[in-house]
Coordinates of C-alpha atoms and ligand atoms in Angstrom, one line a residue:
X121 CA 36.9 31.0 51.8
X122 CA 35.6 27.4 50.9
X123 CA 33.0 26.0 53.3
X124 CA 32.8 21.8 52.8
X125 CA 30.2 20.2 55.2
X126 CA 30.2 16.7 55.4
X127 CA 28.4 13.8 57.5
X128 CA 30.8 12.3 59.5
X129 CA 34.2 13.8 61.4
X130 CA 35.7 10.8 59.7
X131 CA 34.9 11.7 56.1
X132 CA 36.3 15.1 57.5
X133 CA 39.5 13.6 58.8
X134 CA 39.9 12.3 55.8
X135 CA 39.9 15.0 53.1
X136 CA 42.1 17.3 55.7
X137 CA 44.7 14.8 56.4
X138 CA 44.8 14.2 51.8
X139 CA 45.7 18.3 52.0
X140 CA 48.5 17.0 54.4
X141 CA 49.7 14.4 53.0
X142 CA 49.4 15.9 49.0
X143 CA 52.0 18.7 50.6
X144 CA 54.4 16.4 52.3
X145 CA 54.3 14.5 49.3
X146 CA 55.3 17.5 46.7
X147 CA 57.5 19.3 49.5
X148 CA 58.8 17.3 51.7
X149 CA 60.7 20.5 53.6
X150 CA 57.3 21.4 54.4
X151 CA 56.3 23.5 57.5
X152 CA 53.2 22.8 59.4
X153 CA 51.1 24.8 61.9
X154 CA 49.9 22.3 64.2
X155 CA 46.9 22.5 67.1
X156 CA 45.7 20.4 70.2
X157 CA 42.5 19.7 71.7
X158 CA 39.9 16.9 70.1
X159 CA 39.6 18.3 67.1
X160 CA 42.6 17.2 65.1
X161 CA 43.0 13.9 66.2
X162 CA 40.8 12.3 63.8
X163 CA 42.9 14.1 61.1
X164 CA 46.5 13.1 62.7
X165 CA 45.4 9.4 62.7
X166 CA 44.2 9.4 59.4
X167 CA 47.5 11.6 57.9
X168 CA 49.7 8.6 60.1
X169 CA 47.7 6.1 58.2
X170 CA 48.6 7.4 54.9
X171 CA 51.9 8.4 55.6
X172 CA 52.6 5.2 56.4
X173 CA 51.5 3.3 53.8
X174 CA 53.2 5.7 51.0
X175 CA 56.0 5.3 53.2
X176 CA 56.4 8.8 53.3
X177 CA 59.4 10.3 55.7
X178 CA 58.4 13.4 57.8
X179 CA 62.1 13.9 58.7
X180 CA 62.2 17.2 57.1
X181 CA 59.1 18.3 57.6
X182 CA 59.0 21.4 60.4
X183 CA 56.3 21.9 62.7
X184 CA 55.1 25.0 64.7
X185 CA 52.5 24.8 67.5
X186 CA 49.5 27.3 68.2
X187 CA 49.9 27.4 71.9
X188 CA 51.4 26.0 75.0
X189 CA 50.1 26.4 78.3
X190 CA 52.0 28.7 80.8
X191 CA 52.6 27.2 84.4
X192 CA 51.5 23.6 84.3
X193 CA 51.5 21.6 87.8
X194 CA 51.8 18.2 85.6
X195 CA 54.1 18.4 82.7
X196 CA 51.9 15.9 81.4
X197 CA 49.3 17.9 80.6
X198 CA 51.3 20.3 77.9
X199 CA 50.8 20.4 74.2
X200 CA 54.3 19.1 73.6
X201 CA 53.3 15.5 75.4
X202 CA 49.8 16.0 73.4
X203 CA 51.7 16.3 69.7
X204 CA 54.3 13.7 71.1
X205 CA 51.0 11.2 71.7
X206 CA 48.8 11.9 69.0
X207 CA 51.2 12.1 66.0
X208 CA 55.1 13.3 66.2
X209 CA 55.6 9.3 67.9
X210 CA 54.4 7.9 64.9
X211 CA 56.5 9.2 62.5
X212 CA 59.4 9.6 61.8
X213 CA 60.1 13.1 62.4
X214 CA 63.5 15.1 64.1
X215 CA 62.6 16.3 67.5
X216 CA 64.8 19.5 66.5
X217 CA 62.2 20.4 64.3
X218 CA 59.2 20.4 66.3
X219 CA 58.8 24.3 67.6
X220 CA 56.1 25.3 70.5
X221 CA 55.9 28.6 71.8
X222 CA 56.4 29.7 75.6
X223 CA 57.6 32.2 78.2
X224 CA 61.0 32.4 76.4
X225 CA 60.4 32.7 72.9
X226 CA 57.7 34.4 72.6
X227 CA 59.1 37.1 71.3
X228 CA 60.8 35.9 68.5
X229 CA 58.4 33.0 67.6
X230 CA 56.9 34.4 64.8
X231 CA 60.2 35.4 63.6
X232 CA 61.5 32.2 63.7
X233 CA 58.4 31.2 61.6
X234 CA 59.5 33.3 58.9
X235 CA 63.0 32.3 59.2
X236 CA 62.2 28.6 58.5
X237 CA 60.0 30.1 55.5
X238 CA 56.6 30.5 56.7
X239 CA 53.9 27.7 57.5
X240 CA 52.8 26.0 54.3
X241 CA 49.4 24.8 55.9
X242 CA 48.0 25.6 59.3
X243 CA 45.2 23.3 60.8
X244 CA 42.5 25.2 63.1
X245 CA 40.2 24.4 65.7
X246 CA 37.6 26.9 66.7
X247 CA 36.5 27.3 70.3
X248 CA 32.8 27.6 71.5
X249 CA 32.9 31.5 71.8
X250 CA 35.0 31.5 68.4
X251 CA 38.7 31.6 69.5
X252 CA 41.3 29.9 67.4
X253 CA 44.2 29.0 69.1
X254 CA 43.9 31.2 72.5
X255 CA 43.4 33.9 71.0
X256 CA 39.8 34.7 72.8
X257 CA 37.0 37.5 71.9
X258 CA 38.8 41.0 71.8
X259 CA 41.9 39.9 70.6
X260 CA 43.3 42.5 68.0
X261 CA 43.7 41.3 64.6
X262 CA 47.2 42.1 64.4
X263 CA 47.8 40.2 67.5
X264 CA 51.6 38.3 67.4
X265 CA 52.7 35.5 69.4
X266 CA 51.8 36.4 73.1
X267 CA 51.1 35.9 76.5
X268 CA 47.6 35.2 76.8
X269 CA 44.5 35.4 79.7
X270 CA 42.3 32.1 79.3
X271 CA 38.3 32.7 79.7
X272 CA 36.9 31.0 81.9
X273 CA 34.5 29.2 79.0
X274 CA 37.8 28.1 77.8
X275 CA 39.0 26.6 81.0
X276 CA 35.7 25.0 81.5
X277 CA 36.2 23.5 78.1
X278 CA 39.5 22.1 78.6
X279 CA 38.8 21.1 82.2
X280 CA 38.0 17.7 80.7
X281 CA 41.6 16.8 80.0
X282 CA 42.5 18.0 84.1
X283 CA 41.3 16.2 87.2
X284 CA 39.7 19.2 88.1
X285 CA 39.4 22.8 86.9
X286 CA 41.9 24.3 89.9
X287 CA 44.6 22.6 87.6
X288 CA 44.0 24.2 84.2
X289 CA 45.7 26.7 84.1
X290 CA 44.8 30.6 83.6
X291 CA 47.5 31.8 80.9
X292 CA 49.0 30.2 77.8
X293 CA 51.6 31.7 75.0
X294 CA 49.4 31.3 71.8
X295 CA 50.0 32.6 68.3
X296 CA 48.5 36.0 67.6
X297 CA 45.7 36.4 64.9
X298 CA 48.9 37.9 62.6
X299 CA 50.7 35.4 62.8
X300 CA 47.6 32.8 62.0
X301 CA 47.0 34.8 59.2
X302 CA 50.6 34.7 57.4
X303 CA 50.4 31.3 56.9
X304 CA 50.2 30.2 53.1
X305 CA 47.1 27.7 53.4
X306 CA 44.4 27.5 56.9
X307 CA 42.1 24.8 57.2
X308 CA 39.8 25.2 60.3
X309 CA 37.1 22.3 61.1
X310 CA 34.6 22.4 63.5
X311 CA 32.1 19.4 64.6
X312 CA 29.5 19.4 67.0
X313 CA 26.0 21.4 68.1
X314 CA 28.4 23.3 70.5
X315 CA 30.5 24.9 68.0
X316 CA 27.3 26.4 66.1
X317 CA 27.0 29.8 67.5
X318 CA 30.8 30.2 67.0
X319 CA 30.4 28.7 63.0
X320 CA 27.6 31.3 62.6
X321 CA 29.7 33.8 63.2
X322 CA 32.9 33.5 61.5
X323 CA 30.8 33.1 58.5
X324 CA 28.6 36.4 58.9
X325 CA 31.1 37.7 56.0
X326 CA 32.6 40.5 58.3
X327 CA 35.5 40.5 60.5
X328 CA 34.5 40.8 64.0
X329 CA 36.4 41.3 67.2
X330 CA 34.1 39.1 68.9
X331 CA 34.5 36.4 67.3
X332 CA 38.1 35.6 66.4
X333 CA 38.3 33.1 64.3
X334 CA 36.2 36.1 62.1
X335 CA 39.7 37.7 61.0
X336 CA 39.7 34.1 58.3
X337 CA 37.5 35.9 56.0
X338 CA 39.9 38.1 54.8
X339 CA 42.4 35.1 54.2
X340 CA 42.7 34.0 50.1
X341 CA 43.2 30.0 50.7
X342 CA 41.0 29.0 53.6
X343 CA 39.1 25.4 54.2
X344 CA 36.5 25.6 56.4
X345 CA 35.1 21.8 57.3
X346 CA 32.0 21.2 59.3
X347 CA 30.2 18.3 60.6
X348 CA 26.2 19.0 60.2
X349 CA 25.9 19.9 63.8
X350 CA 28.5 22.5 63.3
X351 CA 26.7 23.7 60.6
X352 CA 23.1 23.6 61.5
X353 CA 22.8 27.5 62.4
X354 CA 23.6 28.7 59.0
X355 CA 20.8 28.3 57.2
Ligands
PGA694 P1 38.5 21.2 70.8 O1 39.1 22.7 71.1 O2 39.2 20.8 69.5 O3 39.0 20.4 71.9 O4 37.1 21.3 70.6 C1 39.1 23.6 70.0 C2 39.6 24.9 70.5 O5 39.3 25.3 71.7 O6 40.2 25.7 69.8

């Protein structure tokens, strides 16, 4: 596990979205683990930025989301609409390859990973008590793609994007740890004094049920990027 700490979110942004754009570049079949929330978007712009002046195509490229919400009031508010705003209306990629995970598939979602030949590179956020994707404290390591309970830390968290916290909603289909873990490449960044705690530990060196985002440790290619704030309870 490689831990980078830089200044700015920017200069962050900027070294994940090269790993991007480096792949897409040398295989342009790629397949890409994608996630929502604030933490990518930096990267997305940047990686739209430099796709589009290499004048790169993404119209082979696959993508597979973390998570989707289960029972949205405003279809709105989904992941799909987030991806389709923050990057896949950029580019040019096919819609048919886009893949999100709900109610339906869930059972065969990380099949269908490994049908289209496992994700190259997955890109990670990491929640304030240490989930990635919503896979919260307690989740079992060899977790699949599921149906899972939010904490109400996580709702809380994600109230910000809702007009009020009655409309986030309490269950989502996310990836399992598993199927997190099979991808070929992770890359995890994490900014800000409120991610500290979680930082700490998923970098105590041993996996830990209550903190997800632990199980990483025992991954061979993982980038961990962190702002300072992120990074200020290590030492
Ligand atoms: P954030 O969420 O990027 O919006 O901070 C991260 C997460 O909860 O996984």
């Amino acid at each position: 596990m490689q831990v980078i700490i830089k200044q700015s979110h920017a200069d962050i942004a900027d070294l994940v979205s090269e790993k991007f754009l480096r792949l897409i570049r040398n295989k342009p079949t790629a397949v890409l683990g994608l996630a929502t929330g604030s933490t990518p978007i930096a990267s997305y712009q940047a990686l739209i930025r430099k796709l589009k002046s290499a004048a790169l195509s993404v119209s082979q490229v696959t993508t597979f989301n973390l998570d989707e919400y289960v029972g949205l009031h405003d279809l709105s508010q989904s992941y799909q609409t987030f991806m389709d705003e923050n990057l896949f209306k950029f580019l040019d990629f096919n819609p048919k390859k886009h893949h999100f995970p709900s109610e339906q598939n869930l059972g065969h979602y990380d099949q269908m990973i490994v049908e289209h030949g496992g994700i190259d590179l997955q890109i990670l956020g990491i929640g304030p008590d240490g989930h990635i994707a919503f896979n919260e404290p307690g989740t079992p390591f060899d977790s699949k793609t599921h149906l899972a309970d939010l904490e109400e830390s996580t709702r809380v968290a994600n109230a910000r994007f809702f007009s009020s916290l009655e409309e986030v909603p309490t269950k989502a289909v996310s990836m399992g740890l598993a199927t997190i873990m099979a991808a070929r490449e992770i890359v995890l960044i994490a900014t800000g004094s409120n991610k500290a705690d979680a930082v700490r530990s998923m970098l105590a060196g041993v996996a830990n049920l209550d903190c997800p985002a632990s199980v990483l440790n025992s991954h061979s290619q993982v980038t961990i990027y962190l702002d300072e704030e992120a990074a200020a309870r290590l030492y």
